[in-house]
Amino acid sequence: MPWQKPKLTKRDSATGPQWYQESQESESEGKQPPPGPLAPPKSPEPSGPPASEQDDAPLPEGDDLDDAPLPEEEIPEPTAICRHRHRCHTDCLEGLLSRAFQWLGWKVGAHPWIFLLAPLMLTAALGTGFLYLPKDEEEDLEEHYTPVGSPAKAERRFVQGHFTTNDSYRFSASRRSTEANFVSLLVVSYSDSLLDPATFAEVSELDGAVQDLRVAREKGSQIQYQQVCARYRALCVPPNPILYAWQVNKTLNLSSISFPAYNHGGHPLYLTGFFGGYILGGSLGMGQLLLRAKAMRLLYYLKTEDPEYDVQSKQWLTHLLDQFTNIKNILALKNIEVVHFTSLSRQLEFEATSVTVIPVFHLAYILIILFAVTSCFRFDCIRNKMCVAAFGVISAFLAVVSGFGLLLHIGVPFVIIVANSPFLILGVGVDDMFIMISAWHKTNLADDIRERMSNVYSKAAVSITFTTITNILALYTGIMSSFRSVQCFCIYTGTTLLFCYFYNITCFGAFMALDGKREVVSLCWLKKADPKWSSFKKFCCFPFVYVDKNLTEFWLDAYVQYLKGNSQDPNEKNTFMNNIPDFLSNFPNFQHDINISSSNEIISSRGFIQTTDVSSSAKKKILLF
């Protein structure tokens, strides 16, 4: 025939499935299956007899049975084998990164001091950027915490372009397009209503104490309330229109006030927002009769438009906040309770946040260091990684210094919420540290430092790289936010995470390599046969050495006790060797634990130990070590 299928003997058929299974296993490992004896050559379609006729052919009998061809249906399908040869590899990027980091790990292990000192010098250089950290500069909350290009800002610019204001001569709170400097005092009566002369007299004392407050300046000058108050014509805008009317005319009937508008001498006074907890009666004049009011508000507006007056107004406000408690104590108010709110309150709260975050930041680093040190503590003096864990947290701090310093150098605004980003950076940095330490523990202690670092980087650095890239991309995406505060936060956090990643694969890896050299020194020290250090080694390095002494079964221990019980010296060789047969006859269980040659020499012996407290694979490794 021009074409004939290869013959398959029984011997071949026995190896065929095994080879096919090996090809399947090699395929699962990403390898090409080795060429097997059953792979038929590529040839044209057969022109022989039908398969059914060949299937009916009888097997030969006799000694040649092993070499006889088997039925054709037992031949494995060649297509099922060949289709595994052309496999698409999907680990191209991971494999490339793994090889690159394997090379980097080798370099770090070979030159650890370079990779340790270079990032430290870079941190020292970039850390000078903190000289540009704003200290006394006031943060513009509206600029940073409102959307950029919002319609409200455009409308305000339109109003400011077409309508002017003048808080030095014709101030009107309802006509202002921007926030003014102000103090709001909320007065609450202890009685059901404060609409009586005695309570108004106490409120008037409070108002007088506030307006008499003065701020001492350099060269003996002072800032008085009359200098910084918003004015309507020649007078300061009164903090409460009814209170001002009562101060001018003490005979004013407080029980005949209409709300929300009150006609005073032919001039309407609008009282909305000045009284709270009120009860209204019947119609009166321009509104309804104000029967009772539980609270009233005093609003002190200050000059804002002129920059010089704006600074003085804020100085006076700050001084008022400092002295407000003293004012209440001096007045000894009996009928009212007073609370305050100012235009600086939000600003002061944000500034207080930065002041309170810094101590918490220090505390967080201390707690994380303690946690990391505790987590990496081992009684095994070789595997102990406390110093490495502590340096891992320090490397995260170095990343914060470098990232923040760089951005401050190039002028990226530092907003208050950026002070919270080090907590996020600390968590990511410590997480990467634990991954690298875990990879280090999986390396062989007997290998060279460069080889161990190469293995660590090839396994751990790839996963660290991918997680860092996703985190940084997510943060840099936040730069597209319409809030400048969010933009600054994302820039600072993303850049610092990049430094954290860089320091993890450089200075932290270098510190691991140096600690690996310490492991080698400790291992050599443990192997030294120095009896005076044996107890200390056992106590410091193997406090668990995981063996129950009470359950240990060793013929030598029993034999020494046997000799001492018979008043014989176990350290004398002849005595030791000559009494072994008697000992074994009395303790036959040990007969198979000792092998004595014909020349009366111990060739080999064995003992049995009982392990305890081996509850994890890590402890098993320590036990075997």
XYZ file of C-alpha atoms in Angstrom:
625
model
C 0.000 0.000 0.000
C 1.200 3.540 -0.521
C 0.251 4.409 3.067
C 0.031 2.256 6.114
C -0.759 3.192 9.710
C 2.061 2.544 12.193
C 1.773 -0.660 14.057
C 1.077 -0.449 17.787
C 2.341 -3.301 19.884
C 1.081 -4.131 23.344
C 4.252 -2.738 24.774
C 3.606 0.518 22.966
C -0.003 0.549 23.983
C 0.997 0.260 27.585
C 3.233 3.289 27.311
C 0.885 5.261 25.127
C -1.613 6.437 27.778
C 1.226 7.189 30.155
C 2.933 9.353 27.543
C -0.367 11.061 26.782
C -0.828 11.832 30.470
C 2.700 13.256 30.603
C 1.916 15.438 27.624
C -1.190 16.696 29.411
C 0.840 17.516 32.533
C 3.531 19.274 30.539
C 0.847 21.276 28.778
C -0.603 22.376 32.101
C 2.869 23.612 33.078
C 3.142 25.662 29.911
C 5.695 23.300 28.311
C 5.574 21.498 24.994
C 5.023 17.758 25.385
C 8.067 15.688 24.476
C 7.921 13.807 21.136
C 6.399 10.412 21.767
C 6.595 7.112 19.960
C 2.936 7.253 18.930
C 2.893 10.545 17.071
C 2.208 9.517 13.453
C 3.901 11.389 10.656
C 1.892 13.909 8.719
C 0.774 12.179 5.528
C -2.045 12.325 3.002
C -5.356 10.598 3.446
C -5.050 6.783 3.476
C -6.120 4.851 0.407
C -6.192 1.437 2.017
C -9.128 -0.724 2.965
C -11.915 0.638 5.131
C -11.377 0.907 8.849
C -14.015 -1.705 9.550
C -12.050 -4.343 7.669
C -8.861 -3.498 9.522
C -10.702 -3.618 12.843
C -11.824 -7.169 12.163
C -8.296 -8.451 11.599
C -7.394 -11.123 14.239
C -4.398 -10.751 16.486
C -1.522 -13.201 15.866
C -0.949 -15.839 18.448
C 2.223 -17.175 19.997
C 5.398 -15.649 21.391
C 5.139 -12.720 19.015
C 2.054 -11.535 20.812
C 3.946 -8.641 22.424
C 4.940 -7.301 19.009
C 1.601 -7.862 17.361
C -0.385 -4.837 16.255
C -3.419 -3.946 18.285
C -6.800 -2.911 16.946
C -6.770 0.526 15.453
C -9.311 1.988 17.874
C -6.763 1.879 20.725
C -4.491 4.333 18.949
C -4.895 7.766 20.660
C -6.336 10.464 18.477
C -3.402 12.429 17.065
C -5.485 15.600 16.865
C -6.083 15.495 20.625
C -2.321 15.572 21.121
C -1.379 18.063 18.479
C -3.934 20.637 19.516
C -2.033 21.122 22.785
C 1.188 21.970 21.005
C 0.021 25.400 19.859
C -0.822 27.126 23.122
C -1.263 30.884 23.600
C 0.917 32.246 26.406
C -0.825 34.955 28.439
C 1.925 35.689 30.963
C 4.079 37.788 28.646
C 3.909 40.947 30.763
C 4.176 39.117 34.069
C 7.084 37.027 32.829
C 8.896 40.105 31.535
C 8.407 41.947 34.822
C 9.446 38.890 36.793
C 12.723 38.612 34.883
C 13.353 42.341 35.192
C 12.771 42.311 38.946
C 14.836 39.151 39.254
C 17.752 41.098 37.785
C 17.020 44.071 40.056
C 16.886 41.837 43.122
C 20.267 40.394 42.191
C 21.726 43.907 41.961
C 20.181 44.951 45.278
C 21.583 41.854 46.953
C 25.018 42.505 45.444
C 25.174 46.238 46.298
C 22.819 46.853 49.233
C 24.566 49.955 50.566
C 24.149 51.812 47.285
C 20.430 51.085 47.130
C 20.071 52.050 50.795
C 21.998 55.309 50.880
C 20.884 56.724 47.515
C 17.160 56.958 48.498
C 18.121 58.441 51.862
C 20.111 61.179 50.119
C 17.202 61.779 47.738
C 14.840 62.134 50.699
C 17.149 64.654 52.355
C 17.261 66.713 49.158
C 13.514 66.645 48.463
C 12.669 67.201 52.126
C 13.856 70.791 51.799
C 10.545 71.441 50.046
C 8.885 71.644 53.448
C 10.443 75.100 53.753
C 7.694 76.196 51.353
C 4.931 74.729 53.486
C 2.387 77.517 54.161
C 2.277 78.431 57.835
C 0.519 81.747 58.451
C -1.180 81.825 55.069
C -4.953 81.563 55.292
C -6.528 78.861 53.155
C -9.228 79.999 50.737
C -12.040 77.586 51.558
C -14.246 78.779 48.732
C -11.488 78.327 46.183
C -10.554 74.833 47.290
C -13.849 73.336 48.432
C -16.312 74.566 45.812
C -16.499 73.324 42.197
C -14.289 75.016 39.650
C -16.324 76.892 37.045
C -19.613 76.435 38.885
C -22.624 78.481 37.650
C -22.900 80.175 41.049
C -19.449 81.717 40.647
C -20.274 82.907 37.146
C -23.484 84.503 38.383
C -21.635 86.209 41.209
C -19.117 87.669 38.784
C -22.021 88.974 36.721
C -23.598 90.614 39.785
C -20.292 92.127 40.862
C -19.763 93.526 37.400
C -23.134 95.249 37.270
C -23.945 96.094 40.896
C -21.524 97.689 43.330
C -21.516 97.619 47.134
C -19.880 99.766 49.752
C -19.732 98.325 53.282
C -17.955 101.452 54.491
C -20.935 103.720 53.875
C -24.071 101.900 52.672
C -23.838 98.333 53.903
C -26.701 95.924 53.203
C -26.327 92.292 54.183
C -29.002 91.125 51.716
C -27.240 92.847 48.810
C -23.783 91.375 49.310
C -22.593 88.872 46.705
C -19.761 87.536 48.891
C -19.524 86.560 52.513
C -18.708 89.352 54.944
C -16.738 89.217 58.170
C -19.231 88.940 60.991
C -19.922 87.792 64.542
C -23.239 86.167 65.389
C -24.243 85.991 69.057
C -27.274 83.865 69.883
C -28.958 84.976 73.109
C -31.364 82.508 74.762
C -33.546 83.525 77.699
C -33.839 81.331 80.774
C -37.484 82.452 81.055
C -40.290 81.875 78.571
C -39.614 85.160 76.781
C -36.892 87.764 76.654
C -39.260 90.596 75.666
C -38.964 92.441 78.969
C -36.809 95.412 80.038
C -34.702 93.421 82.545
C -33.586 90.888 79.954
C -33.036 93.577 77.327
C -30.870 95.451 79.819
C -28.638 92.403 80.225
C -28.451 91.948 76.443
C -27.545 95.608 76.114
C -24.654 95.123 78.584
C -23.390 92.239 76.461
C -23.607 94.389 73.328
C -21.705 97.221 75.002
C -18.927 94.850 76.174
C -18.499 93.534 72.644
C -18.361 96.977 71.028
C -15.890 98.232 73.650
C -13.414 95.460 72.828
C -10.078 96.717 71.512
C -7.092 94.967 69.950
C -3.640 96.192 70.946
C -1.244 96.558 68.014
C 2.403 97.479 67.586
C 3.576 100.983 68.509
C 0.693 101.414 70.929
C -2.092 101.582 68.321
C -5.433 99.821 68.790
C -8.201 98.386 66.655
C -11.638 99.405 67.888
C -14.983 98.053 66.799
C -15.958 101.477 65.387
C -12.979 101.299 63.012
C -13.849 97.936 61.504
C -17.659 97.821 61.702
C -19.728 97.858 58.525
C -21.479 101.218 58.314
C -24.724 102.600 57.090
C -23.958 106.252 56.538
C -22.191 107.543 59.670
C -23.188 104.784 62.111
C -22.223 101.153 62.565
C -24.906 98.761 61.387
C -26.818 97.845 64.584
C -26.525 94.176 65.615
C -30.286 93.939 66.272
C -32.785 96.596 65.137
C -35.185 96.196 68.097
C -32.298 96.231 70.599
C -30.943 99.405 68.978
C -34.421 101.023 69.084
C -34.737 100.128 72.771
C -31.246 101.491 73.528
C -32.208 104.795 71.910
C -35.609 104.893 73.652
C -35.800 102.884 76.884
C -39.553 103.591 77.060
C -40.175 101.483 73.967
C -43.090 99.103 74.582
C -41.641 95.626 73.941
C -45.114 94.066 74.158
C -46.385 95.933 71.092
C -43.856 94.786 68.491
C -45.144 93.414 65.206
C -43.387 90.606 63.336
C -41.879 90.132 60.745
C -41.910 93.881 60.048
C -42.096 96.637 62.649
C -42.834 100.300 61.924
C -40.492 102.406 64.069
C -40.875 106.121 63.642
C -42.096 105.746 60.078
C -39.185 103.433 59.140
C -39.892 99.701 58.645
C -37.612 97.323 60.577
C -37.424 93.803 59.170
C -37.011 91.337 62.023
C -36.774 88.054 60.094
C -33.721 86.141 61.331
C -33.335 88.220 64.496
C -35.807 86.377 66.743
C -36.404 82.686 67.349
C -38.806 80.526 69.323
C -41.476 83.145 68.934
C -45.288 83.027 69.362
C -47.432 85.397 67.290
C -50.798 86.942 68.082
C -53.321 88.861 66.035
C -52.674 91.276 63.210
C -50.807 94.415 64.144
C -49.515 97.076 61.781
C -47.266 95.473 59.135
C -47.487 91.978 60.606
C -48.659 90.108 63.667
C -48.178 90.835 67.330
C -44.976 89.272 68.744
C -46.272 87.733 71.967
C -43.158 85.853 73.068
C -39.621 85.178 71.803
C -37.294 82.663 73.408
C -34.121 83.768 71.583
C -32.683 86.679 69.677
C -29.594 87.146 67.536
C -26.998 89.910 67.497
C -25.156 90.270 64.161
C -21.979 92.366 64.061
C -20.941 92.954 60.443
C -17.390 94.091 59.750
C -15.660 95.662 56.772
C -14.507 93.184 54.146
C -14.069 94.810 50.736
C -10.900 96.782 51.410
C -7.903 94.415 51.984
C -6.481 96.512 54.814
C -9.806 96.664 56.655
C -10.337 92.959 55.969
C -7.109 92.135 57.836
C -8.041 94.400 60.745
C -11.538 92.927 60.918
C -10.150 89.419 61.201
C -7.717 90.506 63.883
C -10.599 92.010 65.865
C -12.642 88.804 65.361
C -9.791 86.624 66.547
C -9.346 88.798 69.633
C -13.074 88.578 70.374
C -12.956 84.779 70.223
C -10.028 84.767 72.634
C -11.776 87.101 75.097
C -15.353 85.906 74.784
C -15.236 83.591 77.798
C -13.749 86.368 79.923
C -16.510 88.749 78.813
C -19.213 86.323 79.936
C -17.478 85.763 83.269
C -17.143 89.488 83.927
C -20.778 90.229 83.054
C -22.052 87.304 85.205
C -25.176 86.979 83.064
C -28.201 85.756 85.047
C -31.140 85.924 82.652
C -29.602 84.775 79.393
C -27.244 82.233 77.898
C -24.964 83.205 75.008
C -23.287 81.180 72.241
C -21.348 82.527 69.267
C -20.496 81.846 65.633
C -18.225 83.883 63.360
C -17.201 84.026 59.730
C -13.842 82.591 60.834
C -15.333 79.513 62.509
C -15.023 77.229 59.467
C -11.506 78.444 58.798
C -10.480 77.892 62.393
C -11.991 74.403 62.385
C -9.951 73.452 59.315
C -6.803 74.832 60.880
C -7.548 72.978 64.099
C -7.830 69.792 62.041
C -4.261 70.149 60.842
C -3.097 70.782 64.396
C -4.895 67.717 65.752
C -3.909 65.447 62.839
C -0.155 65.843 63.337
C -0.080 64.248 66.837
C -2.383 61.487 65.599
C -0.061 61.005 62.649
C 2.877 60.458 64.994
C 0.800 58.124 67.151
C -0.310 56.158 64.095
C 3.276 55.598 63.003
C 4.245 54.447 66.484
C 1.299 52.019 66.638
C 2.014 50.680 63.142
C 5.660 50.157 64.050
C 4.623 48.253 67.169
C 2.170 46.171 65.159
C 4.712 45.420 62.442
C 7.433 44.551 64.950
C 5.065 42.291 66.874
C 3.886 40.575 63.700
C 7.427 39.898 62.512
C 8.778 38.854 65.904
C 10.183 35.329 66.023
C 11.934 33.555 68.871
C 14.187 32.155 66.189
C 17.103 34.583 66.157
C 17.667 33.898 62.448
C 14.122 34.371 61.185
C 13.402 37.327 63.451
C 12.445 40.362 61.324
C 11.652 43.034 63.905
C 14.248 45.490 62.628
C 13.189 44.891 59.033
C 9.545 45.566 59.914
C 10.449 48.780 61.715
C 12.477 49.973 58.745
C 9.549 49.152 56.444
C 7.405 51.665 58.311
C 10.262 54.164 58.232
C 10.536 53.767 54.458
C 6.857 54.753 54.165
C 7.662 57.886 56.178
C 10.587 58.631 53.860
C 8.186 58.367 50.926
C 5.888 60.948 52.534
C 8.808 63.346 53.037
C 10.022 62.881 49.463
C 6.621 63.098 47.786
C 5.403 66.100 49.740
C 8.760 67.852 49.434
C 8.852 67.427 45.659
C 5.326 68.806 45.167
C 5.982 71.721 47.499
C 9.115 72.509 45.479
C 7.140 72.730 42.240
C 4.371 74.783 43.841
C 1.407 72.407 44.148
C -1.016 73.946 46.708
C -1.069 72.227 50.094
C -4.647 72.054 51.365
C -5.692 70.898 54.797
C -7.126 67.531 53.718
C -3.751 66.530 52.271
C -2.559 66.144 55.864
C -4.723 62.991 56.046
C -3.042 61.220 53.102
C -0.037 59.853 55.080
C -2.399 57.428 56.819
C -3.356 55.917 53.457
C 0.259 55.824 52.313
C 1.298 54.156 55.552
C -1.239 51.368 55.084
C -0.165 50.655 51.489
C 3.540 50.757 52.354
C 3.194 48.364 55.282
C 1.136 45.990 53.147
C 3.909 45.825 50.512
C 6.460 45.330 53.276
C 4.671 42.239 54.588
C 4.500 40.789 51.065
C 8.260 41.118 50.622
C 9.032 39.700 54.072
C 6.752 36.740 53.363
C 8.574 36.092 50.074
C 11.909 36.275 51.891
C 10.842 33.612 54.390
C 10.113 31.255 51.492
C 13.683 31.410 50.194
C 16.371 28.907 51.077
C 18.525 29.979 54.007
C 21.563 28.259 52.516
C 21.408 30.229 49.230
C 23.513 33.256 48.440
C 22.055 36.665 49.408
C 21.926 37.756 45.773
C 20.042 34.623 44.794
C 17.586 35.028 47.680
C 16.926 38.658 46.801
C 16.475 37.670 43.184
C 13.827 35.134 44.182
C 12.086 37.635 46.455
C 11.868 40.288 43.759
C 10.731 37.878 41.053
C 7.809 36.739 43.231
C 6.828 39.719 45.354
C 7.731 42.772 43.295
C 5.391 41.829 40.433
C 2.296 41.818 42.633
C 3.457 45.008 44.351
C 3.907 46.641 40.960
C 0.415 45.803 39.736
C -1.296 46.953 42.941
C 0.723 50.173 42.995
C -0.132 50.942 39.378
C -3.854 50.471 40.004
C -3.746 52.639 43.135
C -1.818 55.426 41.434
C -4.054 55.388 38.355
C -7.147 55.547 40.561
C -5.747 58.536 42.435
C -4.522 60.377 39.369
C -7.967 59.939 37.870
C -9.219 62.105 40.727
C -7.256 65.037 39.255
C -10.181 65.436 36.850
C -12.425 66.352 39.789
C -13.964 69.835 39.777
C -12.886 70.398 43.404
C -9.373 71.780 43.802
C -9.029 70.215 47.240
C -9.683 66.765 45.756
C -7.239 67.469 42.943
C -4.483 68.419 45.387
C -5.210 65.413 47.597
C -4.995 63.010 44.646
C -1.779 64.580 43.335
C -0.046 64.418 46.726
C -1.263 60.900 47.555
C -0.581 59.398 44.120
C 2.911 60.879 43.886
C 3.790 59.770 47.394
C 2.550 56.229 46.670
C 4.923 56.193 43.713
C 7.799 57.129 46.024
C 6.619 54.482 48.497
C 6.831 51.832 45.772
C 10.252 53.071 44.685
C 11.581 52.977 48.240
C 10.170 49.505 48.849
C 12.109 48.014 45.935
C 15.288 49.950 46.695
C 16.115 50.960 50.247
C 13.776 48.491 51.957
C 15.049 45.659 49.769
C 18.606 46.744 50.527
C 17.872 46.615 54.245
C 16.476 43.095 53.792
C 19.701 42.090 52.054
C 21.780 43.478 54.913
C 19.570 41.629 57.369
C 20.147 38.504 55.289
C 23.858 38.864 55.978
C 22.978 39.014 59.669
C 21.155 35.700 59.233
C 24.311 34.141 57.811
C 26.385 35.418 60.740
C 23.799 34.150 63.234
C 23.703 30.785 61.534
C 27.480 30.444 61.740
C 27.346 31.393 65.410
C 24.721 28.753 66.082
C 26.822 26.085 64.362
C 29.890 26.804 66.488
C 30.587 24.071 68.993
C 31.036 26.329 71.984
C 29.600 24.693 75.151
C 29.524 27.927 77.145
C 27.000 29.446 74.717
C 24.835 26.364 74.281
C 22.309 27.257 76.978
C 22.061 30.832 75.729
C 21.528 29.642 72.155
C 18.777 27.321 73.254
C 17.081 30.043 75.282
C 17.320 32.840 72.703
C 17.039 31.006 69.421
C 15.117 27.807 70.057
C 12.921 28.433 73.098
C 10.137 26.298 71.782
C 14.243 23.254 69.972
C 9.251 21.715 69.942
C 10.170 18.467 71.709
C 8.520 17.022 74.835
C 11.401 15.841 77.013
C 9.183 13.673 79.162
C 8.044 11.598 76.178
C 11.446 11.277 74.527
C 12.608 7.644 74.273
C 16.378 7.193 73.920
C 18.347 4.160 75.049
C 21.371 6.269 76.094
C 19.421 8.167 78.744
C 18.120 4.942 80.190
C 21.549 3.313 80.022
C 23.257 6.190 81.877
C 20.667 5.941 84.629
C 21.186 2.155 84.690
C 24.948 2.527 85.190
C 24.554 5.174 87.865
C 22.038 2.964 89.665
C 24.676 0.226 89.760
C 27.312 2.680 91.025
C 29.324 2.537 87.794
C 30.945 5.384 85.886
C 29.311 5.942 82.451
C 32.270 8.075 81.346
C 34.713 5.121 81.526
C 34.799 3.457 78.090
C 35.299 -0.177 79.106
C 32.609 0.054 81.750
C 30.303 1.699 79.262
C 30.769 -0.901 76.524
C 30.953 -4.046 78.710
C 27.652 -3.409 80.461
C 25.588 -2.878 77.316
C 24.646 -6.613 76.920
C 23.331 -6.809 80.499
C 21.400 -3.590 79.966
C 19.798 -4.880 76.782
C 18.841 -8.152 78.462
C 17.040 -6.188 81.197
C 15.520 -3.721 78.699
C 14.836 -5.714 75.535
C 12.879 -2.830 73.915
C 16.193 -1.119 73.164
C 17.803 -4.111 71.439
C 16.831 -2.826 67.993
C 17.955 0.746 68.721
C 21.704 0.086 68.895
C 24.055 -1.571 66.447
C 27.373 -2.941 67.865
C 30.105 -4.318 65.605
C 32.137 -7.443 66.198
C 34.978 -5.280 67.468
C 32.713 -4.034 70.249
C 32.175 -0.574 68.711
C 28.864 1.250 68.411
C 28.211 1.659 64.676
C 24.828 3.368 64.909
C 21.995 3.996 67.296
C 18.663 5.753 67.284
C 16.204 7.496 69.578
C 12.586 8.639 69.414
C 11.304 12.113 70.213
C 7.765 13.415 70.665
C 7.051 16.775 69.028
C 4.631 19.262 70.528
C 3.107 22.634 69.667
C 3.802 22.200 65.947
C 0.606 23.868 64.780
C 1.720 25.498 61.522
C 4.011 24.942 58.561
C 6.278 27.757 59.779
C 6.817 25.942 63.079
C 7.512 22.709 61.221
C 10.215 24.501 59.266
C 11.765 25.833 62.478
C 11.623 22.355 64.009
C 13.392 20.770 61.063
C 15.957 23.551 61.033
